[in-house]
Coordinates of C-alpha atoms in Angstrom, one line a residue:
M135 CA -8.0 -4.8 9.4
E136 CA -11.8 -4.6 9.3
K137 CA -13.7 -5.2 12.5
K138 CA -15.4 -8.3 11.0
D139 CA -12.0 -9.9 10.3
Q140 CA -10.9 -9.2 13.8
W141 CA -14.0 -10.9 15.2
N142 CA -13.3 -14.0 12.9
I143 CA -9.8 -14.3 14.1
G144 CA -11.0 -14.0 17.7
Y145 CA -13.5 -16.8 17.2
W146 CA -10.8 -19.1 15.9
I147 CA -8.5 -18.3 18.8
V148 CA -11.2 -18.9 21.4
A149 CA -12.2 -22.2 19.7
G150 CA -8.6 -23.4 19.7
L151 CA -8.2 -22.6 23.4
L152 CA -11.5 -24.3 24.2
L153 CA -10.5 -27.4 22.3
L154 CA -7.2 -27.6 24.2
T155 CA -9.0 -27.1 27.5
L156 CA -11.5 -29.9 26.7
Q157 CA -8.7 -32.2 25.6
N158 CA -6.7 -31.7 28.8
Y159 CA -9.8 -32.1 30.9
W160 CA -10.7 -35.3 29.1
Q161 CA -7.2 -36.7 29.6
A162 CA -7.2 -35.7 33.2
A163 CA -10.5 -37.4 33.8
K164 CA -9.2 -40.7 32.4
T165 CA -5.9 -40.6 34.2
V166 CA -5.5 -42.6 37.4
E167 CA -2.7 -41.7 39.8
P168 CA -0.1 -44.5 39.6
V169 CA 0.9 -46.4 42.7
P170 CA 4.1 -48.3 43.6
Y171 CA 4.3 -51.8 42.1
S172 CA 4.6 -53.3 45.5
E173 CA 1.2 -51.9 46.5
F174 CA -0.2 -53.4 43.3
E175 CA 1.3 -56.8 44.3
K176 CA -0.1 -56.4 47.8
A177 CA -3.6 -55.8 46.4
L178 CA -3.3 -58.9 44.3
A179 CA -2.2 -61.0 47.2
E180 CA -5.1 -59.7 49.4
G181 CA -7.6 -60.6 46.6
R182 CA -8.9 -57.1 46.2
V183 CA -8.2 -57.0 42.4
A184 CA -11.0 -58.3 40.2
E185 CA -9.5 -57.7 36.7
V186 CA -6.1 -56.6 35.3
L187 CA -5.5 -54.7 32.1
V188 CA -1.9 -54.7 30.8
S189 CA -0.8 -52.0 28.3
D190 CA 2.5 -51.1 26.8
R191 CA 3.6 -49.0 29.7
T192 CA 1.2 -49.6 32.7
V193 CA -0.8 -52.2 34.5
T194 CA -4.3 -51.2 35.6
G195 CA -6.1 -53.3 38.2
R196 CA -9.9 -52.9 38.6
L197 CA -10.7 -53.4 42.3
K198 CA -13.6 -55.6 43.5
S199 CA -14.7 -52.7 45.8
P200 CA -13.6 -49.1 46.3
D201 CA -10.7 -48.7 48.6
S202 CA -10.5 -46.2 51.5
R203 CA -9.9 -43.3 49.1
G204 CA -12.8 -44.2 47.0
K205 CA -10.7 -45.4 44.1
T206 CA -12.1 -48.2 41.9
S207 CA -8.8 -49.0 40.2
I208 CA -5.1 -48.8 40.7
V209 CA -2.3 -48.3 38.2
A210 CA 1.2 -49.6 38.4
T211 CA 3.9 -47.8 36.4
R212 CA 6.3 -50.7 36.4
V213 CA 5.6 -54.0 34.7
E214 CA 7.6 -57.1 35.8
P215 CA 8.7 -59.6 33.1
D216 CA 7.1 -62.4 35.1
L217 CA 3.8 -60.6 35.6
A218 CA 1.7 -63.2 33.7
E219 CA 3.2 -65.9 35.8
Q220 CA 2.4 -64.1 39.0
L221 CA -1.2 -63.2 37.9
S222 CA -1.9 -66.9 37.2
K223 CA -1.4 -67.7 40.9
Y224 CA -4.4 -65.6 41.9
D225 CA -8.1 -65.8 41.2
V226 CA -8.2 -62.9 38.8
S227 CA -8.8 -62.4 35.1
Y228 CA -6.1 -60.5 33.1
A229 CA -5.7 -59.3 29.5
R230 CA -3.4 -57.2 27.4
V231 CA -4.9 -53.8 26.2
V232 CA -3.6 -52.0 23.1
E233 CA -4.1 -48.3 23.7
S234 CA -5.7 -46.3 20.9
T235 CA -3.6 -43.1 20.7
W236 CA -4.6 -41.9 17.2
L237 CA -6.6 -38.9 18.6
R238 CA -3.7 -37.9 20.8
D239 CA -1.2 -38.3 18.0
V240 CA -3.4 -36.4 15.5
L241 CA -4.0 -33.5 17.9
S242 CA -0.3 -33.4 18.8
W243 CA 0.4 -32.8 15.1
I244 CA -2.5 -30.6 14.1
L245 CA -2.9 -28.2 17.0
P246 CA 0.7 -26.9 16.9
A247 CA 0.5 -26.5 13.1
V248 CA -2.8 -24.7 13.4
A249 CA -1.4 -22.5 16.1
F250 CA 1.7 -21.7 14.1
F251 CA -0.2 -20.9 10.9
G252 CA -2.8 -18.9 12.8
V253 CA -0.1 -16.7 14.4
W254 CA 1.7 -16.4 11.0
F255 CA -1.5 -15.5 9.2
F256 CA -2.3 -12.9 11.9
L257 CA 1.1 -11.3 11.8
F258 CA 1.2 -11.3 8.0
R259 CA -2.2 -9.5 7.9
R260 CA -1.0 -6.9 10.3
F261 CA 2.3 -6.4 8.3
A262 CA 0.4 -6.3 5.0
E263 CA -1.9 -3.6 6.3
K264 CA 0.9 -1.5 7.6
Q265 CA 2.6 -1.8 4.2
G266 CA -0.8 -1.0 2.5
M267 CA -0.9 -4.3 0.7
G268 CA -4.3 -5.5 1.9
G269 CA -5.1 -9.2 2.4
F270 CA -4.2 -12.4 0.4
L271 CA -7.0 -11.9 -2.1
S272 CA -6.1 -8.3 -2.9
I273 CA -2.3 -8.6 -3.0
G274 CA -2.2 -8.9 -6.8
K275 CA -5.0 -6.3 -7.4
S276 CA -4.3 -2.9 -8.8
R277 CA -4.4 -0.1 -6.3
A278 CA -5.4 2.5 -8.9
K279 CA -7.9 5.2 -7.9
V280 CA -10.7 5.4 -10.3
F281 CA -12.3 8.8 -11.0
M282 CA -15.3 9.6 -13.1
E283 CA -15.8 13.0 -14.6
K284 CA -17.7 14.4 -11.7
N285 CA -15.0 13.2 -9.3
T286 CA -12.0 14.6 -11.0
G287 CA -13.4 18.1 -10.6
V288 CA -10.7 19.4 -13.0
T289 CA -11.0 20.7 -16.6
F290 CA -8.7 22.7 -18.8
A291 CA -10.3 25.9 -17.4
D292 CA -8.5 25.0 -14.1
V293 CA -5.1 24.7 -15.8
A294 CA -3.2 27.8 -16.7
G295 CA 0.3 28.8 -17.7
V296 CA 1.0 25.7 -19.9
D297 CA -0.8 26.6 -23.1
E298 CA 1.5 24.6 -25.3
A299 CA 1.0 21.4 -23.3
K300 CA -2.8 22.0 -23.2
A301 CA -2.9 22.3 -27.0
E302 CA -1.1 18.9 -27.4
L303 CA -3.6 17.2 -25.1
V304 CA -6.7 18.7 -26.7
E305 CA -6.2 16.2 -29.6
I306 CA -6.3 13.4 -27.0
V307 CA -9.6 14.7 -25.6
D308 CA -11.1 15.0 -29.1
F309 CA -10.1 11.4 -29.9
L310 CA -11.8 10.1 -26.8
K311 CA -14.9 12.0 -27.7
N312 CA -14.9 11.3 -31.4
P313 CA -12.8 8.2 -32.1
Q314 CA -14.6 7.5 -35.5
E315 CA -13.4 10.8 -36.9
Y316 CA -9.8 9.8 -36.6
G317 CA -10.3 6.4 -38.1
R318 CA -12.0 7.9 -41.2
L319 CA -8.7 8.7 -42.8
G320 CA -6.7 5.8 -41.3
A321 CA -5.0 7.9 -38.6
R322 CA -3.9 6.2 -35.4
I323 CA -4.1 8.1 -32.1
P324 CA -0.9 7.9 -30.0
K325 CA -1.1 5.0 -27.5
G326 CA 0.8 6.9 -24.8
V327 CA 1.6 10.5 -23.9
L328 CA 4.5 11.2 -21.6
L329 CA 4.4 14.5 -19.6
V330 CA 7.9 15.7 -18.8
G331 CA 8.8 18.6 -16.7
P332 CA 10.1 19.8 -13.3
P333 CA 8.2 19.0 -10.1
G334 CA 5.1 21.2 -9.5
T335 CA 4.5 22.3 -13.0
G336 CA 1.0 20.7 -13.3
K337 CA 1.6 17.3 -15.0
T338 CA -0.9 15.5 -12.7
L339 CA -3.3 18.4 -13.0
L340 CA -3.2 18.2 -16.8
A341 CA -3.9 14.5 -16.8
K342 CA -6.9 15.0 -14.6
A343 CA -8.1 17.8 -16.8
V344 CA -7.9 15.5 -19.8
A345 CA -10.1 13.0 -18.0
G346 CA -12.5 15.7 -16.9
E347 CA -12.8 17.2 -20.4
A348 CA -13.2 13.8 -22.1
A349 CA -15.8 12.6 -19.5
V350 CA -14.2 9.1 -19.3
P351 CA -13.0 7.0 -16.4
F352 CA -9.6 8.0 -15.1
F353 CA -7.3 5.4 -13.5
S354 CA -4.6 7.1 -11.4
I355 CA -1.7 5.2 -9.8
S356 CA 1.8 6.0 -8.8
G357 CA 4.7 4.0 -10.3
S358 CA 5.9 3.1 -6.8
E359 CA 2.6 1.4 -6.0
F360 CA 3.3 -1.5 -8.4
V361 CA 6.4 -2.9 -6.8
E362 CA 6.2 -4.7 -3.5
M363 CA 8.4 -7.0 -1.5
F364 CA 6.8 -10.1 -3.1
V365 CA 8.0 -11.3 -6.5
G366 CA 5.3 -11.2 -9.1
V367 CA 3.0 -8.8 -7.3
G368 CA 3.9 -5.8 -9.6
A369 CA 3.3 -7.7 -12.8
A370 CA -0.1 -9.0 -11.5
R371 CA -1.1 -5.4 -10.6
V372 CA -0.2 -4.2 -14.1
R373 CA -2.4 -6.9 -15.7
D374 CA -5.2 -6.2 -13.3
L375 CA -5.0 -2.4 -14.0
F376 CA -5.2 -2.9 -17.8
E377 CA -8.1 -5.5 -17.4
Q378 CA -10.1 -2.9 -15.4
A379 CA -9.4 -0.2 -17.9
R380 CA -10.4 -2.3 -20.9
G381 CA -13.6 -3.2 -19.1
Q382 CA -14.5 0.6 -18.9
A383 CA -13.0 1.8 -22.2
P384 CA -12.8 4.5 -23.4
A385 CA -10.7 5.3 -20.4
I386 CA -7.4 7.0 -19.4
I387 CA -4.6 5.3 -17.4
F388 CA -2.4 7.8 -15.6
I389 CA 0.9 6.6 -14.1
D390 CA 2.5 9.3 -12.0
E391 CA 6.2 9.2 -11.2
L392 CA 6.9 6.8 -14.0
D393 CA 10.6 6.8 -13.2
A394 CA 9.9 4.7 -10.1
L395 CA 8.8 1.9 -12.4
G396 CA 10.3 2.6 -15.8
R397 CA 14.0 3.0 -14.8
A398 CA 16.3 1.6 -17.4
R399 CA 16.9 -2.2 -17.0
G400 CA 20.3 -3.6 -16.2
V401 CA 21.3 -0.9 -13.7
G402 CA 20.4 -2.9 -10.5
G403 CA 24.1 -3.3 -9.5
P404 CA 26.2 -6.4 -9.0
T405 CA 23.8 -7.9 -6.5
G406 CA 21.2 -8.5 -9.2
G407 CA 18.6 -6.5 -7.4
H408 CA 15.5 -4.9 -8.9
D409 CA 14.4 -8.1 -10.5
E410 CA 10.8 -7.5 -9.3
R411 CA 10.8 -4.0 -10.8
E412 CA 12.2 -5.2 -14.1
Q413 CA 9.5 -7.9 -14.2
T414 CA 6.9 -5.3 -13.6
L415 CA 8.3 -3.1 -16.3
N416 CA 8.4 -6.0 -18.8
Q417 CA 4.7 -6.6 -18.0
L418 CA 3.9 -3.0 -18.6
L419 CA 5.7 -3.1 -22.0
T420 CA 3.8 -6.2 -22.9
E421 CA 0.4 -4.7 -22.0
M422 CA 1.2 -1.5 -24.0
D423 CA 1.9 -3.6 -27.0
G424 CA -1.1 -5.8 -26.5
F425 CA -4.0 -3.3 -26.7
D426 CA -5.4 -1.4 -29.7
S427 CA -5.7 2.3 -29.2
S428 CA -8.8 2.3 -31.3
V429 CA -10.8 0.9 -28.4
G430 CA -10.3 4.2 -26.6
L431 CA -7.6 3.4 -24.0
I432 CA -5.0 6.1 -23.6
I433 CA -1.9 5.9 -21.4
L434 CA -0.7 9.1 -19.7
A435 CA 2.4 9.2 -17.6
A436 CA 4.4 11.9 -15.8
T437 CA 8.0 12.1 -14.8
N438 CA 10.6 14.7 -13.9
R439 CA 13.5 12.4 -14.8
P440 CA 13.1 11.3 -18.4
E441 CA 16.8 10.6 -18.9
I442 CA 16.7 7.5 -16.7
L443 CA 13.7 5.9 -18.4
D444 CA 14.1 2.6 -20.3
Q445 CA 14.4 3.3 -24.0
A446 CA 11.8 0.6 -24.7
L447 CA 9.2 2.7 -23.0
L448 CA 9.9 5.7 -25.2
R449 CA 9.9 4.1 -28.6
A450 CA 7.1 4.6 -31.1
G451 CA 4.1 2.5 -30.4
R452 CA 4.3 3.0 -26.6
F453 CA 4.8 6.6 -25.5
D454 CA 4.6 8.1 -28.9
R455 CA 4.6 11.7 -27.7
Q456 CA 6.5 13.6 -25.1
V457 CA 4.9 16.8 -23.9
L458 CA 7.1 19.3 -22.1
V459 CA 5.4 20.9 -19.1
D460 CA 7.9 23.6 -18.1
R461 CA 7.9 26.4 -15.5
P462 CA 5.6 29.2 -16.7
D463 CA 6.8 32.5 -18.0
K464 CA 5.5 35.9 -16.7
K465 CA 2.3 35.6 -18.6
G466 CA 1.8 32.0 -17.5
R467 CA 2.4 33.0 -13.9
L468 CA -0.2 35.7 -14.2
D469 CA -2.7 33.3 -15.6
I470 CA -2.0 30.8 -12.8
L471 CA -2.4 33.5 -10.1
K472 CA -5.7 34.5 -11.6
V473 CA -6.9 30.9 -11.2
H474 CA -5.8 30.6 -7.6
V475 CA -6.9 34.0 -6.3
K476 CA -10.5 33.0 -7.1
K477 CA -10.5 30.9 -3.9
I478 CA -9.5 33.8 -1.6
T479 CA -10.8 37.3 -0.8
L480 CA -8.6 39.6 -2.7
A481 CA -8.4 43.3 -1.9
H482 CA -9.2 45.8 -4.6
G483 CA -6.2 47.3 -6.4
V484 CA -3.9 44.3 -6.0
D485 CA -1.7 44.2 -9.1
L486 CA -1.3 40.5 -9.9
E487 CA 1.0 41.4 -12.8
Q488 CA 3.5 42.8 -10.2
V489 CA 3.3 39.6 -8.2
A490 CA 3.9 37.6 -11.3
A491 CA 7.0 39.7 -12.0
L492 CA 8.3 39.0 -8.5
T493 CA 8.0 35.2 -8.8
T494 CA 10.4 34.4 -11.6
G495 CA 11.2 30.6 -11.5
F496 CA 8.1 29.7 -9.5
S497 CA 6.2 26.6 -10.7
G498 CA 2.4 26.2 -10.6
A499 CA 2.6 24.5 -7.3
D500 CA 4.8 27.3 -5.9
L501 CA 2.3 29.9 -7.0
A502 CA -0.6 28.0 -5.4
N503 CA 1.4 27.9 -2.2
L504 CA 2.2 31.6 -2.5
V505 CA -1.5 32.5 -2.7
N506 CA -2.2 30.3 0.3
E507 CA 0.7 31.8 2.3
A508 CA -0.6 35.3 1.4
A509 CA -4.1 34.4 2.7
L510 CA -2.6 33.0 5.9
N511 CA -0.5 36.2 6.4
A512 CA -3.7 38.3 6.0
T513 CA -5.5 36.1 8.5
R514 CA -2.7 36.6 11.0
R515 CA -3.0 40.4 10.5
K516 CA -6.8 40.1 11.1
A517 CA -7.3 41.8 7.7
Q518 CA -10.6 41.7 5.8
A519 CA -8.9 40.9 2.5
V520 CA -5.5 39.8 1.0
E521 CA -3.4 42.8 0.0
L522 CA -0.2 43.2 -2.0
Q523 CA 1.9 43.4 1.2
D524 CA 0.7 39.9 2.1
F525 CA 2.0 38.6 -1.3
T526 CA 5.3 40.3 -0.7
A527 CA 5.6 38.8 2.8
A528 CA 4.7 35.4 1.4
I529 CA 7.4 35.6 -1.4
E530 CA 10.0 36.6 1.2
R531 CA 8.9 33.7 3.4
I532 CA 9.1 31.2 0.6
V533 CA 12.4 32.4 -0.9
A534 CA 14.3 33.5 2.2
G535 CA 12.6 31.5 5.0
L536 CA 11.2 32.7 8.3
E537 CA 12.1 36.2 9.5
R538 CA 14.6 36.1 12.3
K539 CA 13.5 39.1 14.4
N540 CA 16.0 38.6 17.2
R541 CA 19.1 38.5 15.1
V542 CA 21.3 41.6 15.3
L543 CA 23.3 42.4 12.2
N544 CA 26.7 44.1 12.4
P545 CA 27.4 47.1 10.1
K546 CA 29.3 45.0 7.6
E547 CA 26.5 42.4 7.3
R548 CA 23.9 45.2 6.9
E549 CA 25.9 46.7 4.0
T550 CA 26.1 43.3 2.3
V551 CA 22.4 42.7 2.7
A552 CA 21.6 46.2 1.4
Y553 CA 23.6 45.5 -1.8
H554 CA 21.9 42.2 -2.2
E555 CA 18.4 43.6 -1.8
M556 CA 19.2 46.5 -4.1
G557 CA 20.1 43.9 -6.8
H558 CA 16.7 42.3 -6.3
A559 CA 15.0 45.7 -6.7
L560 CA 17.0 46.5 -9.9
V561 CA 16.1 43.1 -11.5
A562 CA 12.5 43.5 -10.6
L563 CA 12.5 47.0 -12.0
A564 CA 14.1 45.8 -15.3
L565 CA 11.5 43.0 -15.6

């Protein structure tokens, strides 16, 4: 919660407490301590009462002069049925008073309601902030992050090891730069491109590179950010996202982890759950049908679980293309390593091709982590540059875990480990 909002809530709380205090003070000032009815009759008999006011519950007598306690009136809490007959015996004027209780009744209804809704609003705001939903006015707003070209900081030069996927996306970039060229022969650019592949292979990086190359606004959001605990919020956020993107077209909408949103409908179980997610998915399908790709709006999405996606998402006219972003081969790993080692101080003579041969099965994210671990290992050694031994130690750390220096192996375990490591060496030599 912003500081300004905290001050506003504080003002309302202080004002409410002040109003309650003034009301109590005002009621106390008007209240006269009641006396026994016998004392009231005695005051009447002695002729000390000048005027009597009769209400529904009390009898108030205004004294001719203040009594020994300085009181100018007395109140009896018990009214006799024959009160009027008794009053007529004395030289005193009397009348019936109808109390006006509207203010008290209104306050008794309004103040508890205001206090209840105030506390509810405060607690809801705190809960919404912890859940990352913002306030009432922003609950249906899209939470997509918008990047311009200078903010993405990524181009195809920063992406390596996925040449086939890059080639597929070059056409998307060319369309965003020259949309008229494609319309000349009646061609229609795909509305959506789905990037499919294991985690860490560079799907999100490719999407950012497309935005950076095309120099257009890039709306990035995760599929899980659409669905909240309130029904209708996800659909409202989908509508708001597409409205923002249309307003800045040509643009790219990138939905990461699409499987969190696009899971096949009708698999919510017997309890009928996931209604909110299905409504959000329906709204996404409607929006993808409702825009013309010629305006320059492209949908990119990424998932590592394409088999669970709703088939309506994958049909022609929505996600027309599926681009496989797989783990890189040896040449791809070498290219990725060359990109990442630019950020570290590399010793002369380090054979990156050898490192690429030792990292079979590593994804792009794994290789980035490998380079960072090698740099950290060189830092721990107080070295001036990262050497091959640092890469080797980093590979062992990633694959086998931390070195257990205090563990003592018996001869049988040593023999088993020796055979295992010899197998690694033979495979590396063969590759």
